[in-house]
Short mmCIF file of C-alpha atoms in Angstrom, two decimals:
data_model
loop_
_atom_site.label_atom_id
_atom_site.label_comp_id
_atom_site.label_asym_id
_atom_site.label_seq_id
_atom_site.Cartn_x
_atom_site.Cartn_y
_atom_site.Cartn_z
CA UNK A 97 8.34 4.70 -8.37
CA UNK A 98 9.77 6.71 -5.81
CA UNK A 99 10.22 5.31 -2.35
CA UNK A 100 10.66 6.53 1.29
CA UNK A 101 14.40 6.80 2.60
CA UNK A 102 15.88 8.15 5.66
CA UNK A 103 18.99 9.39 6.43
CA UNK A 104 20.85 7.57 9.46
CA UNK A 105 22.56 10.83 10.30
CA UNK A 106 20.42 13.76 10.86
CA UNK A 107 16.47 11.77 11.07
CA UNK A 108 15.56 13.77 7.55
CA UNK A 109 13.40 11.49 5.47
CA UNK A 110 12.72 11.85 1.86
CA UNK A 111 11.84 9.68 -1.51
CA UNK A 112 14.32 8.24 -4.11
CA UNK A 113 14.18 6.67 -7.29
CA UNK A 114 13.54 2.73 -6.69
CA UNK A 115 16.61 2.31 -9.04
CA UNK A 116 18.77 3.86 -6.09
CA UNK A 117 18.25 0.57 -3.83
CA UNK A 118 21.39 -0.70 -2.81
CA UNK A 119 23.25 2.46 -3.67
CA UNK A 120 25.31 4.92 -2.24
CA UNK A 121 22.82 8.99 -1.93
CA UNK A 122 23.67 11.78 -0.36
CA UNK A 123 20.94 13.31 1.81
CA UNK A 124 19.66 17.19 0.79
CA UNK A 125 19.41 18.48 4.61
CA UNK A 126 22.94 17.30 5.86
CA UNK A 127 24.48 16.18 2.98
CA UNK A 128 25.95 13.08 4.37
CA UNK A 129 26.43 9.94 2.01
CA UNK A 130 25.04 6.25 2.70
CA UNK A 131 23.46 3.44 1.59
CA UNK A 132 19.70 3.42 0.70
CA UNK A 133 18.01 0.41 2.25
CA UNK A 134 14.91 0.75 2.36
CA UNK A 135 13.31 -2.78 2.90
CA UNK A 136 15.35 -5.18 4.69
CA UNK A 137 14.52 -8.79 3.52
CA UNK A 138 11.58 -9.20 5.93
CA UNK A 139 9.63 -6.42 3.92
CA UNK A 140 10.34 -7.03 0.31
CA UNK A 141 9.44 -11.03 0.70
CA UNK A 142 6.90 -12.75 2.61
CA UNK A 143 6.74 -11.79 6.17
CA UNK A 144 8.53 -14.64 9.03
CA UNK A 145 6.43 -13.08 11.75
CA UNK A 146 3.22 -14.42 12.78
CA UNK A 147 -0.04 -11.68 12.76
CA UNK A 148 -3.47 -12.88 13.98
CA UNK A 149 -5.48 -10.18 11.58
CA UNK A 150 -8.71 -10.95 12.99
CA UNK A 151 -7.28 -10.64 16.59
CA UNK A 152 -6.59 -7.04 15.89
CA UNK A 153 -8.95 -6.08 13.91
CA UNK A 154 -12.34 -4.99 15.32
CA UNK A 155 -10.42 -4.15 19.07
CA UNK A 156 -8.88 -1.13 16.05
CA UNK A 157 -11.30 -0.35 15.26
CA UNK A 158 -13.43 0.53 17.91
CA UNK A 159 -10.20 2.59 18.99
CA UNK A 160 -9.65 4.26 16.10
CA UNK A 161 -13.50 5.32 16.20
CA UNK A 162 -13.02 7.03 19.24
CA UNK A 163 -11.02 9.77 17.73
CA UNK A 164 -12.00 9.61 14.39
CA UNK A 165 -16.07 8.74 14.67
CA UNK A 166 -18.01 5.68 13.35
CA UNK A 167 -16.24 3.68 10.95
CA UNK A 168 -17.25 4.11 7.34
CA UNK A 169 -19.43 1.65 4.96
CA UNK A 170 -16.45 0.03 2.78
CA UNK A 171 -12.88 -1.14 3.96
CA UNK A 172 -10.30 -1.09 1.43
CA UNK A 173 -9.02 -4.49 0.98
CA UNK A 174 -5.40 -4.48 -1.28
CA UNK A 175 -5.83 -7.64 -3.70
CA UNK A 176 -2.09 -8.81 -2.69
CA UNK A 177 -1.84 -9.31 1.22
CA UNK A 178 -0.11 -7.06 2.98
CA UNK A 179 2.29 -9.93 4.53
CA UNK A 180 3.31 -11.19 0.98
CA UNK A 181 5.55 -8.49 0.96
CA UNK A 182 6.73 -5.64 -1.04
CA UNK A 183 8.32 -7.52 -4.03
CA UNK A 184 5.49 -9.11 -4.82
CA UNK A 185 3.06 -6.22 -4.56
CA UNK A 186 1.80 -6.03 -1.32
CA UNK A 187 -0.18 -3.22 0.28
CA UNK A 188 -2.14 -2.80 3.17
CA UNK A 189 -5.74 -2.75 4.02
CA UNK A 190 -7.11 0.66 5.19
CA UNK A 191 -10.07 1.44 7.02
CA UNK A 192 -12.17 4.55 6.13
CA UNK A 193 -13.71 6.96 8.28
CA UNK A 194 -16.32 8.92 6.37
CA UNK A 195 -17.93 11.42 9.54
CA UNK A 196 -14.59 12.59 11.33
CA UNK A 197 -14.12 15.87 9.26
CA UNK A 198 -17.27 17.32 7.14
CA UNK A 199 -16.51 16.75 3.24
CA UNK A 200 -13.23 14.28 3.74
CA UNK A 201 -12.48 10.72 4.16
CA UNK A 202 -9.64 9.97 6.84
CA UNK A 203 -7.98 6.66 5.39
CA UNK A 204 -5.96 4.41 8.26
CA UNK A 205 -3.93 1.25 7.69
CA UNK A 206 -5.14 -1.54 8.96
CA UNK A 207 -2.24 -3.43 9.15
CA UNK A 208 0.39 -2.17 11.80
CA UNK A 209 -0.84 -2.52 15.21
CA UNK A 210 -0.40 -5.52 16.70
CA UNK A 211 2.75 -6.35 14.78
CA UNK A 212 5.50 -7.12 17.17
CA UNK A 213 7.66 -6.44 14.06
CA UNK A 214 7.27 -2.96 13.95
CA UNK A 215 9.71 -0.84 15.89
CA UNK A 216 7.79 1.66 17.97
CA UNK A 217 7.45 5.53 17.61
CA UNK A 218 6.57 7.84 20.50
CA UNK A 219 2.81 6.76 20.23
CA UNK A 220 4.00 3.11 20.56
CA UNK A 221 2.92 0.41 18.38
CA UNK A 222 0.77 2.79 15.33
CA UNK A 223 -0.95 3.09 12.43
CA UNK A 224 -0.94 5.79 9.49
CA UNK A 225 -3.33 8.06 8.32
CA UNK A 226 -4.29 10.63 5.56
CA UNK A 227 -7.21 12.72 5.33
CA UNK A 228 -8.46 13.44 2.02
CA UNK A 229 -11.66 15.45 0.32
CA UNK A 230 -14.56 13.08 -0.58
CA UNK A 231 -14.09 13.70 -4.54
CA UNK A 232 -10.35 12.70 -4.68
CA UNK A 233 -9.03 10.05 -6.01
CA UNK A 234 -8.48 7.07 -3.63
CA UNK A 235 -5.58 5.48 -5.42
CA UNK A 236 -3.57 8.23 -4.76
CA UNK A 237 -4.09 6.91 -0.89
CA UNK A 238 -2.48 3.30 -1.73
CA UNK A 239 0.42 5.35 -3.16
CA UNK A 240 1.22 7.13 -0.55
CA UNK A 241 0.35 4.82 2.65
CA UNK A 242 1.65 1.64 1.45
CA UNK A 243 5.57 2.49 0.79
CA UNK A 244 5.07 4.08 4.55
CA UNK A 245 3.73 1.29 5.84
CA UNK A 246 6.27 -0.93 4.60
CA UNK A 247 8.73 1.80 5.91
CA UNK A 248 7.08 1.35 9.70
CA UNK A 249 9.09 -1.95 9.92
CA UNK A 250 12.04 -0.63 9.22
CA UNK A 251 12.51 2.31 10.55
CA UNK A 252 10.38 4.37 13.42
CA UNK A 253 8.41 7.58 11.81
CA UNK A 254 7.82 10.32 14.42
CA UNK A 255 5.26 13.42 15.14
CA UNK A 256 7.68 15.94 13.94
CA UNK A 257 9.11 14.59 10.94
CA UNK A 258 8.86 15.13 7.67
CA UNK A 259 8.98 13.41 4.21
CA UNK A 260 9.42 14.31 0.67
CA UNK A 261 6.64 13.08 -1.46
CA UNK A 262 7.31 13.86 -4.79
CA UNK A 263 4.86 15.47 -7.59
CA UNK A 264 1.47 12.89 -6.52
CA UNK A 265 -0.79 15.48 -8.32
CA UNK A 266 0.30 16.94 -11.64
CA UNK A 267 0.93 21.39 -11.03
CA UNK A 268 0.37 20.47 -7.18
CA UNK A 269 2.77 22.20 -4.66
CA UNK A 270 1.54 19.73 -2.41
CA UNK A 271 5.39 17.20 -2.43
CA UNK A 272 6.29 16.72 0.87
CA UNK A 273 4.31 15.24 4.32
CA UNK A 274 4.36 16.54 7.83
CA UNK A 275 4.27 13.48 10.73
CA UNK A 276 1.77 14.53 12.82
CA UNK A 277 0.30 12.87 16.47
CA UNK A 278 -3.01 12.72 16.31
CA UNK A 279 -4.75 10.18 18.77
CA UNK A 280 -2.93 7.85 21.28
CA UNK A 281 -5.02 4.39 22.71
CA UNK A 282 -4.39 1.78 24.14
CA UNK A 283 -5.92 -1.70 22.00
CA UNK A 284 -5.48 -5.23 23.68
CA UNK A 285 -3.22 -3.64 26.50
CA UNK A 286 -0.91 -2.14 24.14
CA UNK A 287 0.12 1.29 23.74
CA UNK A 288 -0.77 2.51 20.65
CA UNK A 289 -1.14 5.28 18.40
CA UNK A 290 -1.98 7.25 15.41
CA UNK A 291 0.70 8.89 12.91
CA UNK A 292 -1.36 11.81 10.39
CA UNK A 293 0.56 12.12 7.21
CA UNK A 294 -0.13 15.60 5.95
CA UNK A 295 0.47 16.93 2.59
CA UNK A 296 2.59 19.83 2.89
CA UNK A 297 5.09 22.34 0.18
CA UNK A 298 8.52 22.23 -0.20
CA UNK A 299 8.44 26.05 1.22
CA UNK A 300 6.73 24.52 4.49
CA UNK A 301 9.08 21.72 4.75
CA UNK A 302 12.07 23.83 4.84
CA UNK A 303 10.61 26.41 7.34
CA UNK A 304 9.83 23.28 9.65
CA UNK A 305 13.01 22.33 9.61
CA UNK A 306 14.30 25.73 10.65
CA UNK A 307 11.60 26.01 13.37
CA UNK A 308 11.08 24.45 16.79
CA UNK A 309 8.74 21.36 16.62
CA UNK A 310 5.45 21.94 16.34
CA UNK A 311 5.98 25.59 14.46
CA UNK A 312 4.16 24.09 11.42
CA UNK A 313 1.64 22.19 12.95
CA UNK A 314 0.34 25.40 14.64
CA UNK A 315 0.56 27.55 11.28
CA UNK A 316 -1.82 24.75 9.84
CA UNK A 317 -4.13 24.62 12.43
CA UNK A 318 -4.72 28.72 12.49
CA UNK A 319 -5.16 28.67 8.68
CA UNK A 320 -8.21 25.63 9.25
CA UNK A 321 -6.18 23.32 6.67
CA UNK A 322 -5.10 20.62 9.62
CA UNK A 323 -5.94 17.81 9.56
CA UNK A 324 -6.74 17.78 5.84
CA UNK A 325 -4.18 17.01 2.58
CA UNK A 326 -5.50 19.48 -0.44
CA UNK A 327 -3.25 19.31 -3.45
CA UNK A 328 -4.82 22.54 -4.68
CA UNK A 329 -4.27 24.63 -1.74
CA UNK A 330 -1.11 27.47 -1.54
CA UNK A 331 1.58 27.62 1.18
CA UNK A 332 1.27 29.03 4.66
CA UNK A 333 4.24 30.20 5.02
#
């Protein structure tokens, strides 16, 4: 499976093959080489640091349904925990908001904030989210938010960056994500935040790069497809 990566010299993040842990790439934007390591030994085994779940949990969500609207019927509980780690499967839990956009589900990890683990991002301590339509598939949400998640404590992921995705949906030109900020809160006393993860093309990805932050964002917004990930949909630029 492919898995996030980023470059330590010029920020750009991508996927690579999982055979490529441990190995020596060479990034597409800036073509410098180094070594992928994704997961430091925290991630890919059973986490050392201590997380009170329950703590956390309700205080989220009453946060997160501030920006995004009442919470929706059914939670999506991974059947390996989270904190077991990568290696052995792990994923996170993700909360679902049904009512935030009309004919989507906006999926958020449930697992993040209130790690101290985590390095922080310009929201602070966040969660990740992806907006999908109703009728889509919701596996395709595990496969994209988990390898991010485990990412998170690794490495920060900011409003501004992006990510290559890979092929999720067979024909789609959908490969790549756009880092977007889309709520900031504050949940116990800590600063928090929320990251969007939206789908974007390999055409839009490239014109980001060349543009000043935000260029994209904008584009999306004025053609109504923010905050929304559609496989099906064409480029904007």
């Amino acid at each position: 499976m492919a898995i996030p990566a980023k470059c330590p010299s010029c920020g750009h993040t991508g996927s690579a093959p999982e055979k490529a842990l441990g190995k020596t790439i060479r990034c597409p934007k800036c073509r410098s080489k180094f070594q992928l390591e994704v997961f430091t030994d925290a991630s890919r085994k059973p986490f050392d640091t201590e997380y009170d779940k329950e703590k956390w949990w309700n205080p989220r969500v009453k946060a997160l349904e501030k920006i995004l609207g009442p919470q929706g019927d059914m939670d999506l509980h991974a059947p390996i925990f989270f904190d077991f780690g990568a290696d052995l499967g792990g994923a996170p839990d993700v909360h679902t908001f049904s009512r935030h956009k009309k004919g989507t589900i906006a999926y958020v990890t449930a697992e993040l904030i209130g790690r101290d683990n985590q390095p922080a991002n310009k929201l602070g301590n966040y969660e990740i989210m992806i907006c999908l339509p109703k009728d889509f598939d919701a596996e395709v949400v595990g496969a994209i938010l988990t390898p991010l998640a485990y990412y998170t404590l690794e490495k920060p992921l900011n409003p501004g960056d992006t990510s290559d995705l890979g092929e999720m949906v067979e024909g789609s030109k959908i490969t790549a994500l756009l880092f977007s900020d889309y709520g900031r809160f504050t949940v116990l006393k800590r600063e928090c935040g929320l990251l969007l993860c939206m789908g974007i093309t390999q055409r839009e990805m490239k014109y980001a790069a060349k543009q000043p932050p935000g260029t994209l964002e904008k584009k999306l917004r004025e053609a109504e497809i923010y905050p929304v990930t559609d496989f099906e949909r064409e480029s904007v630029v």
